[in-house]
GROMACS .gro file of C-alpha atoms in nm:
model
  295
    1UNK     CA    1  -4.136   7.126  -1.982
    2UNK     CA    2  -4.052   6.841  -2.190
    3UNK     CA    3  -4.297   6.559  -2.262
    4UNK     CA    4  -4.320   6.243  -2.054
    5UNK     CA    5  -4.203   5.943  -2.292
    6UNK     CA    6  -4.473   5.686  -2.278
    7UNK     CA    7  -4.228   5.412  -2.253
    8UNK     CA    8  -3.954   5.468  -1.998
    9UNK     CA    9  -3.561   5.286  -2.081
   10UNK     CA   10  -3.268   5.195  -1.884
   11UNK     CA   11  -3.527   4.998  -1.620
   12UNK     CA   12  -3.636   4.673  -1.565
   13UNK     CA   13  -3.948   4.498  -1.722
   14UNK     CA   14  -4.134   4.179  -1.658
   15UNK     CA   15  -4.087   3.970  -1.966
   16UNK     CA   16  -4.258   3.622  -1.874
   17UNK     CA   17  -4.260   3.316  -1.635
   18UNK     CA   18  -3.978   3.131  -1.621
   19UNK     CA   19  -4.154   2.799  -1.717
   20UNK     CA   20  -4.262   2.952  -2.052
   21UNK     CA   21  -3.920   2.917  -2.186
   22UNK     CA   22  -3.753   2.540  -2.180
   23UNK     CA   23  -3.397   2.459  -2.221
   24UNK     CA   24  -3.308   2.470  -2.585
   25UNK     CA   25  -3.653   2.669  -2.663
   26UNK     CA   26  -3.678   3.019  -2.833
   27UNK     CA   27  -3.974   3.253  -2.780
   28UNK     CA   28  -4.040   3.594  -2.989
   29UNK     CA   29  -4.239   3.846  -2.800
   30UNK     CA   30  -4.327   4.220  -2.856
   31UNK     CA   31  -4.215   4.460  -2.569
   32UNK     CA   32  -4.222   4.825  -2.621
   33UNK     CA   33  -4.279   4.789  -2.989
   34UNK     CA   34  -3.966   4.593  -3.027
   35UNK     CA   35  -3.996   4.225  -3.114
   36UNK     CA   36  -3.733   4.023  -2.884
   37UNK     CA   37  -3.613   3.684  -2.912
   38UNK     CA   38  -3.584   3.506  -2.591
   39UNK     CA   39  -3.373   3.201  -2.551
   40UNK     CA   40  -3.269   2.940  -2.298
   41UNK     CA   41  -2.948   2.748  -2.359
   42UNK     CA   42  -2.894   2.359  -2.288
   43UNK     CA   43  -2.752   2.493  -1.940
   44UNK     CA   44  -3.050   2.706  -1.856
   45UNK     CA   45  -2.925   3.060  -1.933
   46UNK     CA   46  -3.128   3.300  -2.070
   47UNK     CA   47  -3.072   3.545  -2.338
   48UNK     CA   48  -3.294   3.821  -2.514
   49UNK     CA   49  -3.182   3.935  -2.850
   50UNK     CA   50  -3.346   4.232  -3.033
   51UNK     CA   51  -3.120   4.216  -3.345
   52UNK     CA   52  -2.770   4.048  -3.462
   53UNK     CA   53  -2.604   4.368  -3.301
   54UNK     CA   54  -2.799   4.438  -3.005
   55UNK     CA   55  -2.899   4.223  -2.668
   56UNK     CA   56  -3.065   4.295  -2.341
   57UNK     CA   57  -2.957   4.221  -2.009
   58UNK     CA   58  -3.141   3.945  -1.840
   59UNK     CA   59  -3.231   3.845  -1.480
   60UNK     CA   60  -3.407   3.552  -1.372
   61UNK     CA   61  -3.516   3.473  -0.974
   62UNK     CA   62  -3.817   3.353  -0.808
   63UNK     CA   63  -3.988   3.224  -1.130
   64UNK     CA   64  -3.962   3.537  -1.331
   65UNK     CA   65  -3.786   3.658  -1.649
   66UNK     CA   66  -3.701   4.023  -1.631
   67UNK     CA   67  -3.545   4.211  -1.921
   68UNK     CA   68  -3.358   4.533  -1.885
   69UNK     CA   69  -3.458   4.802  -2.150
   70UNK     CA   70  -3.198   4.983  -2.218
   71UNK     CA   71  -3.103   5.282  -2.436
   72UNK     CA   72  -2.803   5.126  -2.578
   73UNK     CA   73  -2.554   4.820  -2.471
   74UNK     CA   74  -2.351   5.069  -2.246
   75UNK     CA   75  -2.608   5.191  -2.018
   76UNK     CA   76  -2.557   5.120  -1.647
   77UNK     CA   77  -2.794   4.920  -1.502
   78UNK     CA   78  -2.906   5.120  -1.212
   79UNK     CA   79  -3.103   4.869  -0.957
   80UNK     CA   80  -3.201   4.479  -0.911
   81UNK     CA   81  -3.508   4.348  -1.032
   82UNK     CA   82  -3.809   4.335  -0.781
   83UNK     CA   83  -3.836   4.037  -0.549
   84UNK     CA   84  -4.056   3.886  -0.298
   85UNK     CA   85  -3.944   3.929   0.018
   86UNK     CA   86  -3.899   3.613   0.280
   87UNK     CA   87  -3.931   3.377  -0.019
   88UNK     CA   88  -3.582   3.330  -0.151
   89UNK     CA   89  -3.537   3.195  -0.489
   90UNK     CA   90  -3.858   3.001  -0.468
   91UNK     CA   91  -4.103   3.039  -0.779
   92UNK     CA   92  -4.451   3.141  -0.772
   93UNK     CA   93  -4.729   2.884  -0.735
   94UNK     CA   94  -4.988   3.045  -1.005
   95UNK     CA   95  -4.999   3.302  -1.242
   96UNK     CA   96  -5.242   3.465  -1.478
   97UNK     CA   97  -5.186   3.694  -1.777
   98UNK     CA   98  -5.425   3.911  -1.986
   99UNK     CA   99  -5.366   4.170  -2.263
  100UNK     CA  100  -5.547   4.510  -2.171
  101UNK     CA  101  -5.668   4.718  -2.471
  102UNK     CA  102  -5.488   5.078  -2.355
  103UNK     CA  103  -5.132   5.249  -2.303
  104UNK     CA  104  -4.906   5.161  -2.038
  105UNK     CA  105  -5.004   5.445  -1.823
  106UNK     CA  106  -5.400   5.398  -1.822
  107UNK     CA  107  -5.303   5.021  -1.728
  108UNK     CA  108  -5.071   5.165  -1.430
  109UNK     CA  109  -5.341   5.407  -1.311
  110UNK     CA  110  -5.592   5.109  -1.319
  111UNK     CA  111  -5.378   4.922  -1.121
  112UNK     CA  112  -5.301   5.136  -0.825
  113UNK     CA  113  -5.648   5.335  -0.799
  114UNK     CA  114  -5.780   5.243  -0.493
  115UNK     CA  115  -6.128   5.377  -0.531
  116UNK     CA  116  -6.234   5.183  -0.820
  117UNK     CA  117  -6.251   4.873  -0.634
  118UNK     CA  118  -6.580   4.932  -0.432
  119UNK     CA  119  -6.737   5.004  -0.808
  120UNK     CA  120  -6.565   4.743  -1.024
  121UNK     CA  121  -6.509   4.449  -0.830
  122UNK     CA  122  -6.837   4.403  -0.666
  123UNK     CA  123  -6.870   4.033  -0.608
  124UNK     CA  124  -6.993   3.842  -0.257
  125UNK     CA  125  -6.642   3.683  -0.209
  126UNK     CA  126  -6.484   4.007  -0.222
  127UNK     CA  127  -6.659   4.294  -0.101
  128UNK     CA  128  -7.053   4.422  -0.041
  129UNK     CA  129  -7.140   4.704  -0.239
  130UNK     CA  130  -7.390   4.821   0.011
  131UNK     CA  131  -7.163   5.082   0.186
  132UNK     CA  132  -6.854   5.311   0.141
  133UNK     CA  133  -6.581   5.340   0.436
  134UNK     CA  134  -6.354   5.609   0.474
  135UNK     CA  135  -5.992   5.476   0.440
  136UNK     CA  136  -5.682   5.619   0.588
  137UNK     CA  137  -5.341   5.491   0.511
  138UNK     CA  138  -4.984   5.614   0.564
  139UNK     CA  139  -4.759   5.611   0.256
  140UNK     CA  140  -4.367   5.633   0.274
  141UNK     CA  141  -4.106   5.666  -0.059
  142UNK     CA  142  -3.940   5.363  -0.163
  143UNK     CA  143  -3.720   5.188  -0.434
  144UNK     CA  144  -3.842   5.391  -0.756
  145UNK     CA  145  -4.200   5.413  -0.627
  146UNK     CA  146  -4.391   5.411  -0.284
  147UNK     CA  147  -4.549   5.170  -0.002
  148UNK     CA  148  -4.835   5.180   0.198
  149UNK     CA  149  -4.725   5.099   0.528
  150UNK     CA  150  -4.800   4.763   0.692
  151UNK     CA  151  -5.121   4.768   0.903
  152UNK     CA  152  -5.383   4.536   1.032
  153UNK     CA  153  -5.613   4.423   0.760
  154UNK     CA  154  -5.954   4.592   0.896
  155UNK     CA  155  -6.212   4.473   0.598
  156UNK     CA  156  -6.173   4.079   0.604
  157UNK     CA  157  -6.339   3.934   0.282
  158UNK     CA  158  -6.368   3.560   0.221
  159UNK     CA  159  -6.037   3.502   0.062
  160UNK     CA  160  -5.830   3.694   0.362
  161UNK     CA  161  -6.047   3.530   0.616
  162UNK     CA  162  -5.888   3.183   0.462
  163UNK     CA  163  -5.514   3.275   0.514
  164UNK     CA  164  -5.542   3.306   0.897
  165UNK     CA  165  -5.579   3.502   1.200
  166UNK     CA  166  -5.437   3.867   1.279
  167UNK     CA  167  -5.360   3.962   0.904
  168UNK     CA  168  -5.136   4.232   0.817
  169UNK     CA  169  -5.078   4.429   0.484
  170UNK     CA  170  -4.813   4.608   0.298
  171UNK     CA  171  -4.845   4.712  -0.049
  172UNK     CA  172  -4.541   4.870  -0.277
  173UNK     CA  173  -4.559   4.999  -0.598
  174UNK     CA  174  -4.240   5.083  -0.812
  175UNK     CA  175  -4.167   5.167  -1.155
  176UNK     CA  176  -4.226   5.089  -1.454
  177UNK     CA  177  -4.538   4.917  -1.342
  178UNK     CA  178  -4.465   4.678  -1.042
  179UNK     CA  179  -4.708   4.620  -0.728
  180UNK     CA  180  -4.632   4.382  -0.449
  181UNK     CA  181  -4.901   4.313  -0.209
  182UNK     CA  182  -4.815   4.088   0.102
  183UNK     CA  183  -5.047   3.966   0.357
  184UNK     CA  184  -4.925   3.783   0.686
  185UNK     CA  185  -5.118   3.609   0.979
  186UNK     CA  186  -4.974   3.434   1.265
  187UNK     CA  187  -4.900   3.135   1.062
  188UNK     CA  188  -4.887   3.221   0.691
  189UNK     CA  189  -4.791   3.474   0.401
  190UNK     CA  190  -4.946   3.568   0.068
  191UNK     CA  191  -4.783   3.793  -0.186
  192UNK     CA  192  -4.912   3.862  -0.494
  193UNK     CA  193  -4.659   4.050  -0.761
  194UNK     CA  194  -4.857   4.255  -1.059
  195UNK     CA  195  -4.655   4.344  -1.333
  196UNK     CA  196  -4.760   4.596  -1.610
  197UNK     CA  197  -4.542   4.550  -1.916
  198UNK     CA  198  -4.603   4.753  -2.231
  199UNK     CA  199  -4.662   4.594  -2.563
  200UNK     CA  200  -4.739   4.901  -2.766
  201UNK     CA  201  -4.901   5.214  -2.765
  202UNK     CA  202  -5.233   5.084  -2.785
  203UNK     CA  203  -5.188   4.757  -2.588
  204UNK     CA  204  -5.031   4.624  -2.270
  205UNK     CA  205  -5.023   4.331  -2.059
  206UNK     CA  206  -5.080   4.253  -1.703
  207UNK     CA  207  -4.923   3.988  -1.520
  208UNK     CA  208  -5.035   3.852  -1.173
  209UNK     CA  209  -4.813   3.597  -0.970
  210UNK     CA  210  -4.889   3.433  -0.621
  211UNK     CA  211  -4.623   3.329  -0.399
  212UNK     CA  212  -4.750   3.147  -0.038
  213UNK     CA  213  -4.675   2.954   0.251
  214UNK     CA  214  -5.060   2.800   0.257
  215UNK     CA  215  -5.022   2.449   0.289
  216UNK     CA  216  -5.374   2.391   0.099
  217UNK     CA  217  -5.336   2.641  -0.157
  218UNK     CA  218  -5.273   2.365  -0.459
  219UNK     CA  219  -5.656   2.231  -0.378
  220UNK     CA  220  -5.785   2.592  -0.423
  221UNK     CA  221  -5.536   2.697  -0.661
  222UNK     CA  222  -5.808   2.677  -0.961
  223UNK     CA  223  -6.063   2.884  -0.755
  224UNK     CA  224  -5.814   3.143  -0.707
  225UNK     CA  225  -5.727   3.164  -1.048
  226UNK     CA  226  -6.072   3.173  -1.140
  227UNK     CA  227  -6.140   3.481  -0.910
  228UNK     CA  228  -5.811   3.639  -1.059
  229UNK     CA  229  -5.948   3.590  -1.411
  230UNK     CA  230  -6.263   3.748  -1.288
  231UNK     CA  231  -6.128   4.046  -1.162
  232UNK     CA  232  -5.854   4.108  -1.440
  233UNK     CA  233  -6.162   4.085  -1.709
  234UNK     CA  234  -6.367   4.313  -1.496
  235UNK     CA  235  -6.102   4.574  -1.541
  236UNK     CA  236  -6.052   4.522  -1.865
  237UNK     CA  237  -6.432   4.573  -1.980
  238UNK     CA  238  -6.407   4.924  -1.774
  239UNK     CA  239  -6.075   4.987  -2.010
  240UNK     CA  240  -6.273   4.893  -2.287
  241UNK     CA  241  -6.555   5.179  -2.224
  242UNK     CA  242  -6.265   5.421  -2.113
  243UNK     CA  243  -6.093   5.403  -2.450
  244UNK     CA  244  -6.437   5.505  -2.616
  245UNK     CA  245  -6.409   5.831  -2.418
  246UNK     CA  246  -6.056   5.859  -2.468
  247UNK     CA  247  -6.076   5.918  -2.844
  248UNK     CA  248  -6.178   6.239  -2.779
  249UNK     CA  249  -5.871   6.373  -2.603
  250UNK     CA  250  -6.043   6.483  -2.283
  251UNK     CA  251  -5.795   6.634  -2.006
  252UNK     CA  252  -5.705   6.404  -1.708
  253UNK     CA  253  -5.852   6.511  -1.378
  254UNK     CA  254  -5.660   6.354  -1.085
  255UNK     CA  255  -5.769   6.536  -0.767
  256UNK     CA  256  -5.786   6.451  -0.388
  257UNK     CA  257  -5.641   6.207  -0.191
  258UNK     CA  258  -5.806   5.903  -0.394
  259UNK     CA  259  -5.602   5.986  -0.711
  260UNK     CA  260  -5.292   6.097  -0.502
  261UNK     CA  261  -5.122   5.737  -0.589
  262UNK     CA  262  -5.194   5.816  -0.983
  263UNK     CA  263  -5.064   6.172  -0.953
  264UNK     CA  264  -4.734   6.010  -0.751
  265UNK     CA  265  -4.694   5.782  -1.036
  266UNK     CA  266  -4.694   6.065  -1.315
  267UNK     CA  267  -4.433   6.235  -1.104
  268UNK     CA  268  -4.194   5.922  -1.025
  269UNK     CA  269  -4.217   5.867  -1.422
  270UNK     CA  270  -4.156   6.227  -1.521
  271UNK     CA  271  -3.866   6.254  -1.277
  272UNK     CA  272  -3.708   5.904  -1.402
  273UNK     CA  273  -3.722   6.055  -1.755
  274UNK     CA  274  -3.545   6.355  -1.668
  275UNK     CA  275  -3.269   6.184  -1.446
  276UNK     CA  276  -3.217   5.995  -1.780
  277UNK     CA  277  -3.213   6.262  -2.029
  278UNK     CA  278  -3.005   6.485  -1.813
  279UNK     CA  279  -2.779   6.228  -1.663
  280UNK     CA  280  -2.834   6.259  -1.291
  281UNK     CA  281  -2.912   6.043  -1.034
  282UNK     CA  282  -3.277   5.963  -0.973
  283UNK     CA  283  -3.418   6.121  -0.630
  284UNK     CA  284  -3.781   6.005  -0.547
  285UNK     CA  285  -4.013   6.293  -0.540
  286UNK     CA  286  -4.238   6.107  -0.340
  287UNK     CA  287  -4.254   6.223   0.058
  288UNK     CA  288  -4.451   6.046   0.361
  289UNK     CA  289  -4.831   6.114   0.352
  290UNK     CA  290  -5.153   5.998   0.509
  291UNK     CA  291  -5.406   5.967   0.253
  292UNK     CA  292  -5.797   5.951   0.297
  293UNK     CA  293  -6.053   5.798   0.082
  294UNK     CA  294  -6.346   5.604   0.068
  295UNK     CA  295  -6.368   5.263  -0.064
   0.00000   0.00000   0.00000
């Protein structure tokens, strides 16, 4: 079996928030080991150029700039960019980014690992570390990924109780590393989109964006961003420790339902890479499944 490439090509990656690129401005950023120059002309259109002879397709929506990292300029664009449902072309209300000292695979696995939350993210405003409860969730295949089926939110933390009554939650993941969590209540909706973008083989960027109908959100925005930075820094500390062990190149062991989403990620990535190399349409290898773990 051919080795799975670290960087997938011919797929949309998150580039940067729209507000970071003003009309007439240029901005250089390294993605997938390539130095790319983003520019916005006076009419507002965004361009991304790798060199004088090569450019990449760009889409901009909901306050985000996405880049299609193709193999060549004739590559067929296969799918639309990720979008937050029910928000039209509204921009996000807040965002936070962090650089992680790891490759894209370890960043993605950390993003979708459901079991680490109870051990890494322990705080009074998030969850109690005293008990672990059995979690049972149904997953369905979705575009280039999988979705945790919408269900009532059983464990309502401090933040979720602020959103409203009868919260329902749905979480989706798609290649190359996009997670969208949506919480809806009787009156409000809150979504966060988290995007993993590889910078190099040893560094990855994680960006979290918030979309909400909460009328009081601007008042508590600084507090929410503080929570978000705390979460991201907790993950970063764990990844730093993890990289020390990975220097010895140990085999990756993924077992049980708690690791199922990580296994699915590698299966999805392998199938996408094969479809690109062999020239056939991608077929999602994930099937409907009920997973159980303790968290």
